[in-house]
JSON list of C-alpha atoms in Angstrom, two decimals:
[
{"chain": "A", "resi": 833, "resn": "UNK", "atom": "CA", "xyz": [4.27, -7.14, -12.42]},
{"chain": "A", "resi": 834, "resn": "UNK", "atom": "CA", "xyz": [0.96, -8.03, -10.80]},
{"chain": "A", "resi": 835, "resn": "UNK", "atom": "CA", "xyz": [2.70, -8.30, -7.42]},
{"chain": "A", "resi": 836, "resn": "UNK", "atom": "CA", "xyz": [4.17, -4.82, -7.89]},
{"chain": "A", "resi": 837, "resn": "UNK", "atom": "CA", "xyz": [0.67, -3.44, -8.48]},
{"chain": "A", "resi": 838, "resn": "UNK", "atom": "CA", "xyz": [-0.70, -5.30, -5.44]},
{"chain": "A", "resi": 839, "resn": "UNK", "atom": "CA", "xyz": [2.15, -3.93, -3.33]},
{"chain": "A", "resi": 840, "resn": "UNK", "atom": "CA", "xyz": [1.33, -0.41, -4.54]},
{"chain": "A", "resi": 841, "resn": "UNK", "atom": "CA", "xyz": [-2.33, -0.79, -3.49]},
{"chain": "A", "resi": 842, "resn": "UNK", "atom": "CA", "xyz": [-1.19, -2.10, -0.10]},
{"chain": "A", "resi": 843, "resn": "UNK", "atom": "CA", "xyz": [1.14, 0.90, 0.33]},
{"chain": "A", "resi": 844, "resn": "UNK", "atom": "CA", "xyz": [-1.60, 3.31, -0.77]},
{"chain": "A", "resi": 845, "resn": "UNK", "atom": "CA", "xyz": [-3.85, 1.93, 1.98]},
{"chain": "A", "resi": 846, "resn": "UNK", "atom": "CA", "xyz": [-1.30, 3.08, 4.56]},
{"chain": "A", "resi": 847, "resn": "UNK", "atom": "CA", "xyz": [-1.54, 6.69, 3.33]},
{"chain": "A", "resi": 848, "resn": "UNK", "atom": "CA", "xyz": [-4.50, 8.22, 5.11]},
{"chain": "A", "resi": 849, "resn": "UNK", "atom": "CA", "xyz": [-7.06, 10.31, 3.31]},
{"chain": "A", "resi": 850, "resn": "UNK", "atom": "CA", "xyz": [-8.75, 11.92, 6.32]},
{"chain": "A", "resi": 851, "resn": "UNK", "atom": "CA", "xyz": [-11.53, 9.33, 6.26]},
{"chain": "A", "resi": 852, "resn": "UNK", "atom": "CA", "xyz": [-11.65, 6.40, 8.63]},
{"chain": "A", "resi": 853, "resn": "UNK", "atom": "CA", "xyz": [-10.63, 3.12, 7.03]},
{"chain": "A", "resi": 854, "resn": "UNK", "atom": "CA", "xyz": [-9.70, -0.01, 8.97]},
{"chain": "A", "resi": 855, "resn": "UNK", "atom": "CA", "xyz": [-6.69, -0.75, 6.74]},
{"chain": "A", "resi": 856, "resn": "UNK", "atom": "CA", "xyz": [-4.94, 2.36, 8.13]},
{"chain": "A", "resi": 857, "resn": "UNK", "atom": "CA", "xyz": [-4.05, 0.29, 11.20]},
{"chain": "A", "resi": 858, "resn": "UNK", "atom": "CA", "xyz": [-2.85, -2.77, 9.24]},
{"chain": "A", "resi": 859, "resn": "UNK", "atom": "CA", "xyz": [0.80, -1.85, 9.77]},
{"chain": "A", "resi": 860, "resn": "UNK", "atom": "CA", "xyz": [0.41, -1.47, 13.56]},
{"chain": "A", "resi": 861, "resn": "UNK", "atom": "CA", "xyz": [1.90, -4.29, 15.63]},
{"chain": "A", "resi": 862, "resn": "UNK", "atom": "CA", "xyz": [1.14, -4.95, 19.30]},
{"chain": "A", "resi": 863, "resn": "UNK", "atom": "CA", "xyz": [3.31, -6.61, 21.95]},
{"chain": "A", "resi": 864, "resn": "UNK", "atom": "CA", "xyz": [1.36, -9.77, 22.77]},
{"chain": "A", "resi": 865, "resn": "UNK", "atom": "CA", "xyz": [2.97, -12.09, 25.31]},
{"chain": "A", "resi": 866, "resn": "UNK", "atom": "CA", "xyz": [6.48, -11.21, 24.21]},
{"chain": "A", "resi": 867, "resn": "UNK", "atom": "CA", "xyz": [5.89, -11.23, 20.43]},
{"chain": "A", "resi": 868, "resn": "UNK", "atom": "CA", "xyz": [4.87, -8.55, 17.95]},
{"chain": "A", "resi": 869, "resn": "UNK", "atom": "CA", "xyz": [1.56, -9.38, 16.23]},
{"chain": "A", "resi": 870, "resn": "UNK", "atom": "CA", "xyz": [-0.64, -7.35, 13.87]},
{"chain": "A", "resi": 871, "resn": "UNK", "atom": "CA", "xyz": [-3.38, -5.38, 15.60]},
{"chain": "A", "resi": 872, "resn": "UNK", "atom": "CA", "xyz": [-6.12, -7.33, 13.81]},
{"chain": "A", "resi": 873, "resn": "UNK", "atom": "CA", "xyz": [-4.99, -10.50, 15.63]},
{"chain": "A", "resi": 874, "resn": "UNK", "atom": "CA", "xyz": [-5.60, -9.04, 19.11]},
{"chain": "A", "resi": 875, "resn": "UNK", "atom": "CA", "xyz": [-8.54, -6.73, 18.46]},
{"chain": "A", "resi": 876, "resn": "UNK", "atom": "CA", "xyz": [-11.38, -6.02, 16.09]},
{"chain": "A", "resi": 877, "resn": "UNK", "atom": "CA", "xyz": [-11.00, -2.81, 14.10]},
{"chain": "A", "resi": 878, "resn": "UNK", "atom": "CA", "xyz": [-14.24, -1.23, 12.87]},
{"chain": "A", "resi": 879, "resn": "UNK", "atom": "CA", "xyz": [-15.26, 2.01, 11.20]},
{"chain": "A", "resi": 880, "resn": "UNK", "atom": "CA", "xyz": [-17.57, 3.78, 13.64]},
{"chain": "A", "resi": 881, "resn": "UNK", "atom": "CA", "xyz": [-18.34, 6.75, 11.40]},
{"chain": "A", "resi": 882, "resn": "UNK", "atom": "CA", "xyz": [-16.64, 8.61, 8.55]},
{"chain": "A", "resi": 883, "resn": "UNK", "atom": "CA", "xyz": [-13.96, 10.05, 10.83]},
{"chain": "A", "resi": 884, "resn": "UNK", "atom": "CA", "xyz": [-13.65, 7.54, 13.70]},
{"chain": "A", "resi": 885, "resn": "UNK", "atom": "CA", "xyz": [-12.31, 4.01, 14.07]},
{"chain": "A", "resi": 886, "resn": "UNK", "atom": "CA", "xyz": [-13.21, 1.84, 17.03]},
{"chain": "A", "resi": 887, "resn": "UNK", "atom": "CA", "xyz": [-10.77, -0.80, 18.23]},
{"chain": "A", "resi": 888, "resn": "UNK", "atom": "CA", "xyz": [-12.02, -3.44, 20.67]},
{"chain": "A", "resi": 889, "resn": "UNK", "atom": "CA", "xyz": [-9.27, -5.68, 22.07]},
{"chain": "A", "resi": 890, "resn": "UNK", "atom": "CA", "xyz": [-10.37, -9.23, 22.76]},
{"chain": "A", "resi": 891, "resn": "UNK", "atom": "CA", "xyz": [-8.71, -9.18, 26.18]},
{"chain": "A", "resi": 892, "resn": "UNK", "atom": "CA", "xyz": [-9.30, -6.36, 28.69]},
{"chain": "A", "resi": 893, "resn": "UNK", "atom": "CA", "xyz": [-5.60, -6.40, 29.66]},
{"chain": "A", "resi": 894, "resn": "UNK", "atom": "CA", "xyz": [-4.62, -5.54, 26.06]},
{"chain": "A", "resi": 895, "resn": "UNK", "atom": "CA", "xyz": [-6.39, -2.13, 26.00]},
{"chain": "A", "resi": 896, "resn": "UNK", "atom": "CA", "xyz": [-3.36, -0.06, 27.15]},
{"chain": "A", "resi": 897, "resn": "UNK", "atom": "CA", "xyz": [-0.95, -2.04, 24.95]},
{"chain": "A", "resi": 898, "resn": "UNK", "atom": "CA", "xyz": [-3.11, -1.57, 21.84]},
{"chain": "A", "resi": 899, "resn": "UNK", "atom": "CA", "xyz": [-3.57, 2.13, 22.61]},
{"chain": "A", "resi": 900, "resn": "UNK", "atom": "CA", "xyz": [0.20, 2.59, 23.03]},
{"chain": "A", "resi": 901, "resn": "UNK", "atom": "CA", "xyz": [0.90, 0.66, 19.80]},
{"chain": "A", "resi": 902, "resn": "UNK", "atom": "CA", "xyz": [-1.42, 2.97, 17.83]},
{"chain": "A", "resi": 903, "resn": "UNK", "atom": "CA", "xyz": [0.23, 6.06, 19.35]},
{"chain": "A", "resi": 904, "resn": "UNK", "atom": "CA", "xyz": [3.78, 4.89, 18.61]},
{"chain": "A", "resi": 905, "resn": "UNK", "atom": "CA", "xyz": [3.01, 3.70, 15.05]},
{"chain": "A", "resi": 906, "resn": "UNK", "atom": "CA", "xyz": [3.85, 7.15, 13.61]},
{"chain": "A", "resi": 907, "resn": "UNK", "atom": "CA", "xyz": [0.51, 7.46, 11.85]},
{"chain": "A", "resi": 908, "resn": "UNK", "atom": "CA", "xyz": [-0.34, 10.78, 13.47]},
{"chain": "A", "resi": 909, "resn": "UNK", "atom": "CA", "xyz": [-3.28, 9.28, 15.36]},
{"chain": "A", "resi": 910, "resn": "UNK", "atom": "CA", "xyz": [-4.26, 9.91, 18.99]},
{"chain": "A", "resi": 911, "resn": "UNK", "atom": "CA", "xyz": [-6.44, 7.11, 20.35]},
{"chain": "A", "resi": 912, "resn": "UNK", "atom": "CA", "xyz": [-8.67, 7.56, 23.38]},
{"chain": "A", "resi": 913, "resn": "UNK", "atom": "CA", "xyz": [-9.88, 4.60, 25.44]},
{"chain": "A", "resi": 914, "resn": "UNK", "atom": "CA", "xyz": [-13.26, 4.42, 27.12]},
{"chain": "A", "resi": 915, "resn": "UNK", "atom": "CA", "xyz": [-13.49, 1.19, 29.07]},
{"chain": "A", "resi": 916, "resn": "UNK", "atom": "CA", "xyz": [-12.61, -1.61, 26.70]},
{"chain": "A", "resi": 917, "resn": "UNK", "atom": "CA", "xyz": [-13.24, 0.39, 23.50]},
{"chain": "A", "resi": 918, "resn": "UNK", "atom": "CA", "xyz": [-10.48, 2.50, 21.94]},
{"chain": "A", "resi": 919, "resn": "UNK", "atom": "CA", "xyz": [-11.72, 5.27, 19.65]},
{"chain": "A", "resi": 920, "resn": "UNK", "atom": "CA", "xyz": [-9.31, 6.62, 17.05]},
{"chain": "A", "resi": 921, "resn": "UNK", "atom": "CA", "xyz": [-10.47, 9.94, 15.57]},
{"chain": "A", "resi": 922, "resn": "UNK", "atom": "CA", "xyz": [-9.03, 10.87, 12.18]},
{"chain": "A", "resi": 923, "resn": "UNK", "atom": "CA", "xyz": [-7.56, 14.37, 12.35]},
{"chain": "A", "resi": 924, "resn": "UNK", "atom": "CA", "xyz": [-8.45, 16.84, 9.61]},
{"chain": "A", "resi": 925, "resn": "UNK", "atom": "CA", "xyz": [-5.82, 17.03, 6.92]},
{"chain": "A", "resi": 926, "resn": "UNK", "atom": "CA", "xyz": [-4.30, 20.43, 6.26]},
{"chain": "A", "resi": 927, "resn": "UNK", "atom": "CA", "xyz": [-3.33, 21.50, 2.75]},
{"chain": "A", "resi": 928, "resn": "UNK", "atom": "CA", "xyz": [0.31, 21.01, 3.70]},
{"chain": "A", "resi": 929, "resn": "UNK", "atom": "CA", "xyz": [-0.20, 17.42, 4.93]},
{"chain": "A", "resi": 930, "resn": "UNK", "atom": "CA", "xyz": [-2.29, 16.60, 1.87]},
{"chain": "A", "resi": 931, "resn": "UNK", "atom": "CA", "xyz": [0.57, 17.72, -0.38]},
{"chain": "A", "resi": 932, "resn": "UNK", "atom": "CA", "xyz": [2.99, 15.66, 1.70]},
{"chain": "A", "resi": 933, "resn": "UNK", "atom": "CA", "xyz": [0.79, 12.57, 1.31]},
{"chain": "A", "resi": 934, "resn": "UNK", "atom": "CA", "xyz": [0.50, 13.17, -2.44]},
{"chain": "A", "resi": 935, "resn": "UNK", "atom": "CA", "xyz": [4.29, 13.38, -2.63]},
{"chain": "A", "resi": 936, "resn": "UNK", "atom": "CA", "xyz": [4.50, 10.10, -0.70]},
{"chain": "A", "resi": 937, "resn": "UNK", "atom": "CA", "xyz": [1.93, 8.49, -3.03]},
{"chain": "A", "resi": 938, "resn": "UNK", "atom": "CA", "xyz": [3.88, 9.63, -6.10]},
{"chain": "A", "resi": 939, "resn": "UNK", "atom": "CA", "xyz": [7.05, 8.12, -4.62]},
{"chain": "A", "resi": 940, "resn": "UNK", "atom": "CA", "xyz": [5.25, 4.80, -4.02]},
{"chain": "A", "resi": 941, "resn": "UNK", "atom": "CA", "xyz": [3.93, 4.86, -7.61]},
{"chain": "A", "resi": 942, "resn": "UNK", "atom": "CA", "xyz": [7.41, 5.52, -8.99]},
{"chain": "A", "resi": 943, "resn": "UNK", "atom": "CA", "xyz": [8.79, 2.61, -6.96]},
{"chain": "A", "resi": 944, "resn": "UNK", "atom": "CA", "xyz": [6.08, 0.38, -8.46]},
{"chain": "A", "resi": 945, "resn": "UNK", "atom": "CA", "xyz": [6.95, 1.59, -11.99]},
{"chain": "A", "resi": 946, "resn": "UNK", "atom": "CA", "xyz": [10.63, 0.79, -11.37]},
{"chain": "A", "resi": 947, "resn": "UNK", "atom": "CA", "xyz": [9.70, -2.68, -10.11]},
{"chain": "A", "resi": 948, "resn": "UNK", "atom": "CA", "xyz": [7.63, -3.33, -13.26]},
{"chain": "A", "resi": 949, "resn": "UNK", "atom": "CA", "xyz": [10.49, -2.15, -15.47]},
{"chain": "A", "resi": 950, "resn": "UNK", "atom": "CA", "xyz": [12.90, -4.43, -13.58]},
{"chain": "A", "resi": 951, "resn": "UNK", "atom": "CA", "xyz": [10.62, -7.38, -14.32]},
{"chain": "A", "resi": 952, "resn": "UNK", "atom": "CA", "xyz": [10.65, -6.36, -18.00]},
{"chain": "A", "resi": 953, "resn": "UNK", "atom": "CA", "xyz": [14.45, -6.14, -17.99]},
{"chain": "A", "resi": 954, "resn": "UNK", "atom": "CA", "xyz": [14.78, -9.59, -16.39]},
{"chain": "A", "resi": 955, "resn": "UNK", "atom": "CA", "xyz": [12.33, -11.14, -18.86]},
{"chain": "A", "resi": 956, "resn": "UNK", "atom": "CA", "xyz": [14.14, -9.57, -21.83]},
{"chain": "A", "resi": 957, "resn": "UNK", "atom": "CA", "xyz": [17.43, -10.87, -20.45]},
{"chain": "A", "resi": 958, "resn": "UNK", "atom": "CA", "xyz": [15.97, -14.38, -20.25]},
{"chain": "A", "resi": 959, "resn": "UNK", "atom": "CA", "xyz": [14.79, -14.12, -23.85]},
{"chain": "A", "resi": 960, "resn": "UNK", "atom": "CA", "xyz": [18.25, -13.01, -25.02]},
{"chain": "A", "resi": 961, "resn": "UNK", "atom": "CA", "xyz": [19.77, -15.96, -23.16]},
{"chain": "A", "resi": 962, "resn": "UNK", "atom": "CA", "xyz": [17.37, -18.32, -24.95]},
{"chain": "A", "resi": 963, "resn": "UNK", "atom": "CA", "xyz": [18.34, -16.76, -28.29]},
{"chain": "A", "resi": 964, "resn": "UNK", "atom": "CA", "xyz": [22.02, -17.16, -27.47]},
{"chain": "A", "resi": 965, "resn": "UNK", "atom": "CA", "xyz": [21.44, -20.84, -26.69]},
{"chain": "A", "resi": 966, "resn": "UNK", "atom": "CA", "xyz": [19.59, -21.16, -30.02]},
{"chain": "A", "resi": 967, "resn": "UNK", "atom": "CA", "xyz": [16.39, -22.26, -28.23]},
{"chain": "A", "resi": 968, "resn": "UNK", "atom": "CA", "xyz": [14.34, -19.57, -30.01]},
{"chain": "A", "resi": 969, "resn": "UNK", "atom": "CA", "xyz": [14.61, -17.68, -33.31]},
{"chain": "A", "resi": 970, "resn": "UNK", "atom": "CA", "xyz": [15.10, -13.95, -33.74]},
{"chain": "A", "resi": 971, "resn": "UNK", "atom": "CA", "xyz": [11.47, -13.59, -34.82]},
{"chain": "A", "resi": 972, "resn": "UNK", "atom": "CA", "xyz": [10.30, -15.30, -31.64]},
{"chain": "A", "resi": 973, "resn": "UNK", "atom": "CA", "xyz": [12.60, -13.01, -29.65]},
{"chain": "A", "resi": 974, "resn": "UNK", "atom": "CA", "xyz": [11.06, -9.89, -31.21]},
{"chain": "A", "resi": 975, "resn": "UNK", "atom": "CA", "xyz": [7.52, -11.19, -30.68]},
{"chain": "A", "resi": 976, "resn": "UNK", "atom": "CA", "xyz": [8.24, -12.00, -27.03]},
{"chain": "A", "resi": 977, "resn": "UNK", "atom": "CA", "xyz": [9.87, -8.60, -26.42]},
{"chain": "A", "resi": 978, "resn": "UNK", "atom": "CA", "xyz": [6.87, -6.86, -28.01]},
{"chain": "A", "resi": 979, "resn": "UNK", "atom": "CA", "xyz": [4.48, -8.86, -25.81]},
{"chain": "A", "resi": 980, "resn": "UNK", "atom": "CA", "xyz": [6.52, -8.02, -22.71]},
{"chain": "A", "resi": 981, "resn": "UNK", "atom": "CA", "xyz": [6.53, -4.33, -23.65]},
{"chain": "A", "resi": 982, "resn": "UNK", "atom": "CA", "xyz": [2.73, -4.33, -24.11]},
{"chain": "A", "resi": 983, "resn": "UNK", "atom": "CA", "xyz": [2.33, -5.99, -20.71]},
{"chain": "A", "resi": 984, "resn": "UNK", "atom": "CA", "xyz": [4.68, -3.43, -19.16]},
{"chain": "A", "resi": 985, "resn": "UNK", "atom": "CA", "xyz": [2.71, -0.55, -20.70]},
{"chain": "A", "resi": 986, "resn": "UNK", "atom": "CA", "xyz": [-0.54, -2.05, -19.39]},
{"chain": "A", "resi": 987, "resn": "UNK", "atom": "CA", "xyz": [0.75, -2.32, -15.81]},
{"chain": "A", "resi": 988, "resn": "UNK", "atom": "CA", "xyz": [2.31, 1.15, -15.85]},
{"chain": "A", "resi": 989, "resn": "UNK", "atom": "CA", "xyz": [-1.07, 2.49, -17.05]},
{"chain": "A", "resi": 990, "resn": "UNK", "atom": "CA", "xyz": [-2.78, 0.75, -14.12]},
{"chain": "A", "resi": 991, "resn": "UNK", "atom": "CA", "xyz": [-0.22, 2.24, -11.72]},
{"chain": "A", "resi": 992, "resn": "UNK", "atom": "CA", "xyz": [-0.92, 5.71, -13.14]},
{"chain": "A", "resi": 993, "resn": "UNK", "atom": "CA", "xyz": [-4.70, 5.18, -12.74]},
{"chain": "A", "resi": 994, "resn": "UNK", "atom": "CA", "xyz": [-4.22, 4.07, -9.12]},
{"chain": "A", "resi": 995, "resn": "UNK", "atom": "CA", "xyz": [-2.07, 7.13, -8.41]},
{"chain": "A", "resi": 996, "resn": "UNK", "atom": "CA", "xyz": [-4.62, 9.46, -10.00]},
{"chain": "A", "resi": 997, "resn": "UNK", "atom": "CA", "xyz": [-7.38, 7.91, -7.90]},
{"chain": "A", "resi": 998, "resn": "UNK", "atom": "CA", "xyz": [-5.33, 8.23, -4.68]},
{"chain": "A", "resi": 999, "resn": "UNK", "atom": "CA", "xyz": [-4.48, 11.88, -5.46]},
{"chain": "A", "resi": 1000, "resn": "UNK", "atom": "CA", "xyz": [-8.18, 12.58, -6.04]},
{"chain": "A", "resi": 1001, "resn": "UNK", "atom": "CA", "xyz": [-9.04, 10.94, -2.67]},
{"chain": "A", "resi": 1002, "resn": "UNK", "atom": "CA", "xyz": [-6.36, 12.96, -0.89]},
{"chain": "A", "resi": 1003, "resn": "UNK", "atom": "CA", "xyz": [-7.49, 16.30, -2.32]},
{"chain": "A", "resi": 1004, "resn": "UNK", "atom": "CA", "xyz": [-11.16, 15.82, -1.37]},
{"chain": "A", "resi": 1005, "resn": "UNK", "atom": "CA", "xyz": [-12.12, 17.83, 1.69]}
]
């Protein structure tokens, strides 16, 4: 369940909020000597100001490759290189794109809820198997199922809080 929540936070970091944040480029991979590597392994990604990222490749020859990788990553970003520094301005979000991102965030949150419920289902199935094998009593089964349900409720509550926070971030102008 904890991994589902961590995955949700990771997916939320990919959804941009209009503010510059270095984790926006975490999913970008660059062709580096024939292999695809994450951008943070070939360049340093820094927040220059609230609306601009600066990417400085460690090798001068990587500047065009990094710039192309950012453009083709389908993040809606248009980098501009000046020497060996690539600046990535964050475009203003329109009301329509904000609503689209909120819809995407809600979908990610629902996927996380489903993952948590699947963990609950698997755990309850294991408990029923133990009961069938006479390894635990019915009282222990009910106690374990109650504990699992409380844990499930706790994680779903945390998912809802994370979604609410992300929606609030997306709606800020």
